Amino acid sequence: MFLALKELRYGKLRFAMIGFIIVLVAWLVFILSGLGNGLSTLSAATIKNMDADYVVFEEGSSSSFSKSMLSESISSDLKDQANVEEMAPFGSAMGAILKEGSEEGEDKTDVAILGISPGTFLEPKLIEGKPLDEKNQLGVLANDTLKEEGYTIGDTLTLDGSTEKFQIIGFVENETYNHLPVLFTTLDHWRLYNFAAPGSNNGIEDVVNAFVLQGTDIDAAELDKNLDGIETVTKGQAVNGMPGYKEETGTIYMMLAFLIVISAFIISVFFYVLTIQKTNQFGVMKAIGASNGFIAKAIVSQVFILSLVSVLIGIALTYATAAVMPDGMPFDLDVTLVIIFGAALLVISVLSSLFSVRKITKIDPLTALGRVE
Amino acid sequence: MTGLLLKNVSKVYKEGNEEVKAMDNVSLSIEQGEFVAIIGPSGSGKSTLLSIAGALLHASTGEVIINGTDIASLSEKQLSNVRLKEIGFILQTSNLIPYLTVLDQLLVVKRMTGSVSVADKSFARELLTELGLGAKLNNYPSQLSGGERQRTAIARAFMNNSSIILADEPTASLDSNRAHEVVQLISKEVKARDKAAIMVTHDERMLGYCDRIYRMEDGLLKHVENHQASV
Ligand SMILES: Nc1ncnc2c1ncn2[C@@H]1O[C@H](COP(=O)(O)OP(=O)(O)O)[C@@H](O)[C@H]1O
Ligand SMILES: [Mg+2]
């Protein structure tokens, strides 16, 4: 610690430069993790929010809500299966809405239209207004981001390419699906909108896209055996089945991994070069009695202090960036993710300094006597 | 037994197929309070002798006994501990650590043994003041003259109060005034603190400060009875 701090103070400029690079890398890592988190929220927040364990799809739909069609008539059979505690049907559709009475040519808003049964565990908590009601088929709950687009409670919405109408009766928060703000409606009304064209429901009566199950001990394989034509997956698999989800998070995690590997390289090369430059100095220290451990500790603690300070600055910069980012950016810093990536950067940099430590143990103290060849 | 004892020490360097006998059956015994000089032409094996006496290098044959301990069987870690506790090195160029102040150069030696006490700090100040560096405690090596650097290195060698002091051409990079000053200081400290000291030098003007003089030639060590005659 002693040597490490003294040298950091003495060589401010050279350590500031490498620290600056670590700050930039850390900053980028945190921004990317925020972006990744934001994008995955945007793409599947509603599914992630569900207090659910398993999702039942139509067989062969590869965990995709839009490819899956089941009849609500199997719901009582599903409920009777072992370990199924709660069950709720679910339907999804895409659409574009327009405030009723607005001028021709005004901006439409893309939304996800999700059908649920009022009162089931799929109905999200309201932040404003009234809950869904079977008796008011017109009523929908809207994600609060729609407020920014000028929608308020009581607005009647017309749907692009459909004769159906909705009316906003309440707002919910953090409900996005397929990168779009969500409108929750009743299953019946969802069917009217989504299967308006004759035959588009494949002749299935009371069609839904999927059933969402609660029950941690559910045996998915057992369920698939007992009921014909279904495919049961965990909630996590259902999230992965959201369009683009895997690709987006995969890309971002790949970039994160690359960044962390790059920073490991930068740090280890920098300190390795420093160590080689100081071979003679370390030889002298060894000659006057320093053990390998004493010198190794100095290097490792130096890397640790430098990375810690840099990562902390990176975190501060990230939060500063988040504060000035436009609202619409899918950027969502998760404190646990920040801690995890910060710790990962620290651990990686300390590990990468071990190359230098290995070099030190090989330095011969005799070099101190400066034998001229 | 304290002090340094070399018994029939030989050292052979192997480089490829070539063998260089750098020390040939050298015996030497130095008691506390003795300041011994070794002179001789370059390549005669003086540094090799010092490295072996300083636990930096193992002898090919013979015994090296430092304060009663035969160092032949010690591990690398034990050897570094011997260097730390029993031996003070003064090297050809001062070899100070560039990012430490004069005072910290001494304290780091204490750090290597564990922690630095208040007594250690005042001992370091005392040593440095004795060597005329009282006003330079907080200077970095780059802010010192060559003589000041070498004096800092001398103080460092005495810091752990080790009983043996080894100096390898400590005046090589100094002009003759500074050289006299430095050797005089070493001799003064050796006497005052009762050390067993060896200085390798090829500057024969420095021999007046030493108690005994040896000449090294082709690996053989010979006692010089009267150094005035040998000049
Ligand atoms: N590490 C080494 N490997 C091989 N030969 C060495 C080594 N160190 C010294 N020598 C050889 O041993 C002889 C004595 O060297 P040294 O002790 O450095 O002499 P001095 O210090 O008197 O100039 C020289 O011939 C030198 O080339
Ligand atoms: Mg030499």
Short mmCIF file of N, CA and C in Angstrom, two decimals, chain A residues 65-186:
data_model
loop_
_atom_site.label_atom_id
_atom_site.label_comp_id
_atom_site.label_asym_id
_atom_site.label_seq_id
_atom_site.Cartn_x
_atom_site.Cartn_y
_atom_site.Cartn_z
N PHE A 65 -45.72 -15.61 -28.51
CA PHE A 65 -47.14 -15.34 -28.27
C PHE A 65 -47.89 -15.16 -29.58
N SER A 66 -47.24 -14.49 -30.56
CA SER A 66 -47.98 -14.21 -31.79
C SER A 66 -48.20 -15.45 -32.65
N LYS A 67 -47.40 -16.49 -32.42
CA LYS A 67 -47.58 -17.70 -33.23
C LYS A 67 -48.49 -18.71 -32.56
N SER A 68 -48.91 -18.42 -31.34
CA SER A 68 -49.61 -19.44 -30.55
C SER A 68 -51.10 -19.13 -30.46
N MET A 69 -51.95 -20.13 -30.70
CA MET A 69 -53.39 -19.96 -30.52
C MET A 69 -53.96 -21.16 -29.80
N LEU A 70 -54.65 -20.90 -28.70
CA LEU A 70 -55.25 -21.97 -27.91
C LEU A 70 -56.69 -21.58 -27.60
N SER A 71 -57.50 -22.56 -27.28
CA SER A 71 -58.88 -22.24 -26.92
C SER A 71 -58.98 -22.08 -25.40
N GLU A 72 -59.75 -21.09 -25.02
CA GLU A 72 -59.89 -20.84 -23.58
C GLU A 72 -60.59 -22.02 -22.90
N SER A 73 -61.19 -22.90 -23.70
CA SER A 73 -61.94 -24.01 -23.11
C SER A 73 -61.06 -24.99 -22.32
N ILE A 74 -59.73 -24.97 -22.59
CA ILE A 74 -58.88 -25.91 -21.84
C ILE A 74 -58.50 -25.35 -20.47
N SER A 75 -58.96 -24.12 -20.18
CA SER A 75 -58.49 -23.48 -18.96
C SER A 75 -58.84 -24.26 -17.70
N SER A 76 -60.06 -24.88 -17.69
CA SER A 76 -60.41 -25.61 -16.46
C SER A 76 -59.55 -26.86 -16.31
N ASP A 77 -59.24 -27.51 -17.47
CA ASP A 77 -58.32 -28.67 -17.41
C ASP A 77 -56.96 -28.27 -16.87
N LEU A 78 -56.48 -27.12 -17.35
CA LEU A 78 -55.17 -26.64 -16.92
C LEU A 78 -55.15 -26.40 -15.42
N LYS A 79 -56.21 -25.79 -14.97
CA LYS A 79 -56.29 -25.43 -13.55
C LYS A 79 -56.24 -26.68 -12.68
N ASP A 80 -56.75 -27.81 -13.23
CA ASP A 80 -56.82 -29.03 -12.43
C ASP A 80 -55.49 -29.77 -12.36
N GLN A 81 -54.52 -29.35 -13.14
CA GLN A 81 -53.25 -30.07 -13.15
C GLN A 81 -52.50 -29.90 -11.81
N ALA A 82 -51.66 -30.88 -11.54
CA ALA A 82 -50.93 -30.88 -10.27
C ALA A 82 -50.06 -29.63 -10.14
N ASN A 83 -50.05 -29.05 -8.96
CA ASN A 83 -49.18 -27.92 -8.61
C ASN A 83 -49.54 -26.61 -9.30
N VAL A 84 -50.57 -26.57 -10.11
CA VAL A 84 -50.96 -25.29 -10.71
C VAL A 84 -51.78 -24.54 -9.68
N GLU A 85 -51.25 -23.41 -9.25
CA GLU A 85 -51.96 -22.65 -8.22
C GLU A 85 -52.93 -21.64 -8.80
N GLU A 86 -52.46 -20.89 -9.76
CA GLU A 86 -53.31 -19.91 -10.43
C GLU A 86 -53.07 -20.00 -11.92
N MET A 87 -54.07 -19.55 -12.69
CA MET A 87 -53.96 -19.64 -14.14
C MET A 87 -54.66 -18.42 -14.72
N ALA A 88 -54.07 -17.77 -15.71
CA ALA A 88 -54.73 -16.63 -16.34
C ALA A 88 -54.48 -16.66 -17.84
N PRO A 89 -55.53 -16.49 -18.65
CA PRO A 89 -55.36 -16.45 -20.10
C PRO A 89 -54.82 -15.10 -20.56
N PHE A 90 -54.21 -15.11 -21.74
CA PHE A 90 -53.50 -13.92 -22.20
C PHE A 90 -53.54 -13.85 -23.72
N GLY A 91 -53.76 -12.63 -24.24
CA GLY A 91 -53.72 -12.45 -25.69
C GLY A 91 -52.98 -11.17 -26.04
N SER A 92 -52.28 -11.18 -27.18
CA SER A 92 -51.53 -9.97 -27.53
C SER A 92 -51.78 -9.60 -28.99
N ALA A 93 -51.70 -8.31 -29.26
CA ALA A 93 -51.83 -7.82 -30.63
C ALA A 93 -51.12 -6.48 -30.73
N MET A 94 -50.82 -6.10 -31.97
CA MET A 94 -50.20 -4.80 -32.19
C MET A 94 -51.23 -3.88 -32.83
N GLY A 95 -51.06 -2.58 -32.66
CA GLY A 95 -51.99 -1.66 -33.30
C GLY A 95 -51.46 -0.25 -33.26
N ALA A 96 -52.21 0.62 -33.94
CA ALA A 96 -51.86 2.04 -33.90
C ALA A 96 -53.11 2.79 -33.49
N ILE A 97 -52.96 3.70 -32.53
CA ILE A 97 -54.14 4.40 -32.03
C ILE A 97 -54.09 5.87 -32.39
N LEU A 98 -55.28 6.46 -32.39
CA LEU A 98 -55.43 7.87 -32.70
C LEU A 98 -56.54 8.38 -31.81
N LYS A 99 -56.36 9.56 -31.26
CA LYS A 99 -57.41 10.13 -30.41
C LYS A 99 -58.63 10.42 -31.27
N GLU A 100 -59.80 10.05 -30.77
CA GLU A 100 -61.01 10.30 -31.56
C GLU A 100 -61.21 11.79 -31.74
N GLY A 101 -61.59 12.16 -32.98
CA GLY A 101 -61.87 13.57 -33.24
C GLY A 101 -60.65 14.36 -33.65
N SER A 102 -59.48 13.69 -33.67
CA SER A 102 -58.31 14.47 -34.10
C SER A 102 -58.30 14.55 -35.61
N GLU A 103 -57.59 15.54 -36.09
CA GLU A 103 -57.56 15.84 -37.52
C GLU A 103 -56.96 14.69 -38.32
N GLU A 104 -57.35 14.60 -39.54
CA GLU A 104 -56.72 13.69 -40.48
C GLU A 104 -55.24 14.05 -40.59
N GLY A 105 -54.36 13.05 -40.62
CA GLY A 105 -52.94 13.33 -40.80
C GLY A 105 -52.21 13.58 -39.49
N GLU A 106 -52.91 13.52 -38.38
CA GLU A 106 -52.22 13.69 -37.11
C GLU A 106 -51.45 12.41 -36.76
N ASP A 107 -50.45 12.54 -35.90
CA ASP A 107 -49.60 11.40 -35.58
C ASP A 107 -50.36 10.29 -34.87
N LYS A 108 -50.17 9.08 -35.36
CA LYS A 108 -50.72 7.92 -34.66
C LYS A 108 -49.67 7.41 -33.68
N THR A 109 -50.14 6.63 -32.72
CA THR A 109 -49.22 6.06 -31.74
C THR A 109 -49.27 4.55 -31.82
N ASP A 110 -48.10 3.93 -31.96
CA ASP A 110 -48.04 2.46 -31.97
C ASP A 110 -48.17 1.95 -30.55
N VAL A 111 -48.98 0.92 -30.40
CA VAL A 111 -49.15 0.33 -29.07
C VAL A 111 -49.23 -1.19 -29.19
N ALA A 112 -49.06 -1.85 -28.04
CA ALA A 112 -49.35 -3.28 -27.94
C ALA A 112 -50.70 -3.39 -27.23
N ILE A 113 -51.59 -4.21 -27.80
CA ILE A 113 -52.91 -4.37 -27.20
C ILE A 113 -52.98 -5.76 -26.58
N LEU A 114 -53.05 -5.80 -25.26
CA LEU A 114 -52.98 -7.08 -24.56
C LEU A 114 -54.32 -7.38 -23.91
N GLY A 115 -54.84 -8.59 -24.21
CA GLY A 115 -56.12 -9.00 -23.63
C GLY A 115 -55.91 -9.83 -22.38
N ILE A 116 -56.57 -9.47 -21.29
CA ILE A 116 -56.49 -10.24 -20.05
C ILE A 116 -57.89 -10.33 -19.44
N SER A 117 -58.08 -11.24 -18.51
CA SER A 117 -59.35 -11.29 -17.78
C SER A 117 -59.27 -10.34 -16.61
N PRO A 118 -60.22 -9.43 -16.49
CA PRO A 118 -60.19 -8.50 -15.36
C PRO A 118 -60.12 -9.24 -14.04
N GLY A 119 -59.31 -8.75 -13.13
CA GLY A 119 -59.25 -9.35 -11.79
C GLY A 119 -58.23 -10.46 -11.64
N THR A 120 -57.68 -10.97 -12.76
CA THR A 120 -56.65 -12.02 -12.61
C THR A 120 -55.32 -11.38 -12.20
N PHE A 121 -54.37 -12.26 -11.86
CA PHE A 121 -53.08 -11.72 -11.41
C PHE A 121 -52.31 -11.02 -12.54
N LEU A 122 -52.82 -11.11 -13.76
CA LEU A 122 -52.14 -10.42 -14.86
C LEU A 122 -52.52 -8.95 -14.91
N GLU A 123 -53.56 -8.55 -14.21
CA GLU A 123 -53.95 -7.14 -14.27
C GLU A 123 -52.99 -6.33 -13.40
N PRO A 124 -52.28 -5.39 -14.02
CA PRO A 124 -51.26 -4.67 -13.24
C PRO A 124 -51.87 -3.64 -12.30
N LYS A 125 -51.05 -3.21 -11.38
CA LYS A 125 -51.49 -2.23 -10.39
C LYS A 125 -51.72 -0.88 -11.07
N LEU A 126 -52.80 -0.24 -10.70
CA LEU A 126 -53.12 1.07 -11.27
C LEU A 126 -52.29 2.14 -10.59
N ILE A 127 -51.92 3.17 -11.36
CA ILE A 127 -51.36 4.34 -10.68
C ILE A 127 -52.39 5.48 -10.73
N GLU A 128 -53.44 5.26 -11.54
CA GLU A 128 -54.43 6.31 -11.70
C GLU A 128 -55.66 5.68 -12.35
N GLY A 129 -56.87 6.13 -11.98
CA GLY A 129 -58.07 5.70 -12.67
C GLY A 129 -58.71 4.46 -12.09
N LYS A 130 -59.51 3.77 -12.94
CA LYS A 130 -60.28 2.60 -12.49
C LYS A 130 -59.77 1.33 -13.15
N PRO A 131 -59.97 0.18 -12.47
CA PRO A 131 -59.52 -1.09 -13.06
C PRO A 131 -60.40 -1.54 -14.24
N LEU A 132 -59.95 -2.56 -14.94
CA LEU A 132 -60.73 -3.16 -16.04
C LEU A 132 -62.02 -3.73 -15.50
N ASP A 133 -63.01 -3.78 -16.36
CA ASP A 133 -64.34 -4.20 -15.91
C ASP A 133 -65.01 -4.90 -17.09
N GLU A 134 -65.50 -6.15 -16.86
CA GLU A 134 -66.17 -6.90 -17.94
C GLU A 134 -67.38 -6.13 -18.48
N LYS A 135 -67.98 -5.34 -17.60
CA LYS A 135 -69.22 -4.64 -18.01
C LYS A 135 -68.93 -3.41 -18.85
N ASN A 136 -67.67 -2.94 -18.78
CA ASN A 136 -67.30 -1.80 -19.61
C ASN A 136 -66.27 -2.26 -20.63
N GLN A 137 -66.75 -2.88 -21.73
CA GLN A 137 -65.85 -3.47 -22.71
C GLN A 137 -64.98 -2.42 -23.41
N LEU A 138 -65.41 -1.18 -23.40
CA LEU A 138 -64.67 -0.13 -24.06
C LEU A 138 -63.39 0.24 -23.29
N GLY A 139 -63.44 0.07 -21.98
CA GLY A 139 -62.39 0.61 -21.11
C GLY A 139 -61.05 -0.12 -21.26
N VAL A 140 -59.94 0.64 -21.33
CA VAL A 140 -58.60 0.06 -21.36
C VAL A 140 -57.70 0.78 -20.36
N LEU A 141 -56.66 0.03 -19.91
CA LEU A 141 -55.63 0.64 -19.07
C LEU A 141 -54.42 0.92 -19.97
N ALA A 142 -53.87 2.13 -19.86
CA ALA A 142 -52.76 2.51 -20.74
C ALA A 142 -51.49 2.69 -19.93
N ASN A 143 -50.36 2.40 -20.60
CA ASN A 143 -49.08 2.67 -19.94
C ASN A 143 -48.88 4.18 -19.83
N ASP A 144 -48.29 4.61 -18.71
CA ASP A 144 -48.25 6.06 -18.45
C ASP A 144 -47.38 6.85 -19.43
N THR A 145 -46.55 6.15 -20.24
CA THR A 145 -45.77 6.91 -21.23
C THR A 145 -46.70 7.56 -22.26
N LEU A 146 -47.91 7.02 -22.39
CA LEU A 146 -48.85 7.61 -23.35
C LEU A 146 -49.29 9.00 -22.93
N LYS A 147 -49.16 9.29 -21.63
CA LYS A 147 -49.51 10.63 -21.17
C LYS A 147 -48.65 11.67 -21.88
N GLU A 148 -47.36 11.30 -22.05
CA GLU A 148 -46.45 12.25 -22.70
C GLU A 148 -46.88 12.52 -24.14
N GLU A 149 -47.61 11.58 -24.73
CA GLU A 149 -48.10 11.78 -26.10
C GLU A 149 -49.41 12.54 -26.08
N GLY A 150 -49.85 12.94 -24.91
CA GLY A 150 -51.04 13.77 -24.82
C GLY A 150 -52.33 13.02 -24.52
N TYR A 151 -52.23 11.73 -24.21
CA TYR A 151 -53.45 10.98 -23.89
C TYR A 151 -53.80 11.14 -22.42
N THR A 152 -55.10 11.24 -22.12
CA THR A 152 -55.53 11.36 -20.72
C THR A 152 -56.72 10.42 -20.48
N ILE A 153 -57.07 10.28 -19.22
CA ILE A 153 -58.23 9.44 -18.87
C ILE A 153 -59.48 10.04 -19.50
N GLY A 154 -60.28 9.15 -20.06
CA GLY A 154 -61.50 9.60 -20.70
C GLY A 154 -61.38 9.74 -22.21
N ASP A 155 -60.14 9.75 -22.71
CA ASP A 155 -59.94 9.84 -24.16
C ASP A 155 -60.51 8.61 -24.85
N THR A 156 -61.23 8.85 -25.92
CA THR A 156 -61.65 7.72 -26.74
C THR A 156 -60.65 7.55 -27.88
N LEU A 157 -60.27 6.28 -28.11
CA LEU A 157 -59.23 6.01 -29.11
C LEU A 157 -59.83 5.25 -30.27
N THR A 158 -59.47 5.68 -31.49
CA THR A 158 -59.84 4.87 -32.64
C THR A 158 -58.61 4.08 -33.04
N LEU A 159 -58.88 2.90 -33.64
CA LEU A 159 -57.78 2.01 -33.98
C LEU A 159 -57.59 1.99 -35.47
N ASP A 160 -56.37 2.10 -35.88
CA ASP A 160 -56.04 2.09 -37.29
C ASP A 160 -56.45 0.76 -37.90
N GLY A 161 -57.18 0.82 -39.00
CA GLY A 161 -57.54 -0.41 -39.70
C GLY A 161 -58.57 -1.24 -38.97
N SER A 162 -59.37 -0.63 -38.12
CA SER A 162 -60.36 -1.40 -37.38
C SER A 162 -61.52 -0.48 -37.03
N THR A 163 -62.67 -1.07 -36.81
CA THR A 163 -63.82 -0.26 -36.42
C THR A 163 -63.95 -0.19 -34.92
N GLU A 164 -63.07 -0.94 -34.22
CA GLU A 164 -63.15 -0.96 -32.75
C GLU A 164 -62.69 0.36 -32.16
N LYS A 165 -63.25 0.65 -30.98
CA LYS A 165 -62.83 1.85 -30.25
C LYS A 165 -62.47 1.47 -28.82
N PHE A 166 -61.60 2.24 -28.23
CA PHE A 166 -61.22 2.05 -26.82
C PHE A 166 -61.43 3.36 -26.09
N GLN A 167 -61.51 3.23 -24.74
CA GLN A 167 -61.52 4.46 -23.94
C GLN A 167 -60.58 4.26 -22.76
N ILE A 168 -59.68 5.21 -22.53
CA ILE A 168 -58.73 5.07 -21.42
C ILE A 168 -59.45 5.30 -20.10
N ILE A 169 -59.42 4.29 -19.22
CA ILE A 169 -60.05 4.47 -17.91
C ILE A 169 -59.01 4.46 -16.78
N GLY A 170 -57.77 4.09 -17.09
CA GLY A 170 -56.77 4.09 -16.03
C GLY A 170 -55.37 4.03 -16.63
N PHE A 171 -54.38 4.37 -15.77
CA PHE A 171 -52.99 4.29 -16.21
C PHE A 171 -52.21 3.30 -15.34
N VAL A 172 -51.28 2.60 -15.96
CA VAL A 172 -50.36 1.71 -15.24
C VAL A 172 -48.95 2.16 -15.63
N GLU A 173 -47.94 1.65 -14.90
CA GLU A 173 -46.60 2.10 -15.25
C GLU A 173 -45.68 0.93 -15.57
N ASN A 174 -44.63 1.27 -16.33
CA ASN A 174 -43.59 0.29 -16.66
C ASN A 174 -44.15 -0.94 -17.37
N GLU A 175 -45.14 -0.72 -18.25
CA GLU A 175 -45.71 -1.83 -19.00
C GLU A 175 -45.40 -1.61 -20.48
N THR A 176 -44.36 -2.32 -20.95
CA THR A 176 -44.04 -2.25 -22.37
C THR A 176 -43.91 -3.67 -22.89
N TYR A 177 -44.24 -3.82 -24.16
CA TYR A 177 -44.27 -5.15 -24.75
C TYR A 177 -43.82 -4.97 -26.19
N ASN A 178 -42.80 -5.74 -26.59
CA ASN A 178 -42.34 -5.60 -27.97
C ASN A 178 -41.92 -4.17 -28.29
N HIS A 179 -41.27 -3.51 -27.33
CA HIS A 179 -40.81 -2.13 -27.47
C HIS A 179 -41.93 -1.10 -27.54
N LEU A 180 -43.18 -1.49 -27.29
CA LEU A 180 -44.29 -0.54 -27.41
C LEU A 180 -45.02 -0.38 -26.09
N PRO A 181 -45.61 0.78 -25.86
CA PRO A 181 -46.43 0.96 -24.66
C PRO A 181 -47.67 0.06 -24.76
N VAL A 182 -48.15 -0.39 -23.62
CA VAL A 182 -49.23 -1.39 -23.61
C VAL A 182 -50.57 -0.73 -23.33
N LEU A 183 -51.60 -1.26 -24.03
CA LEU A 183 -53.00 -1.00 -23.65
C LEU A 183 -53.56 -2.34 -23.18
N PHE A 184 -54.02 -2.39 -21.93
CA PHE A 184 -54.66 -3.62 -21.46
C PHE A 184 -56.17 -3.53 -21.72
N THR A 185 -56.69 -4.58 -22.34
CA THR A 185 -58.13 -4.61 -22.58
C THR A 185 -58.66 -5.96 -22.13
N THR A 186 -59.98 -6.14 -22.19
CA THR A 186 -60.52 -7.45 -21.83
C THR A 186 -60.25 -8.42 -22.97
#
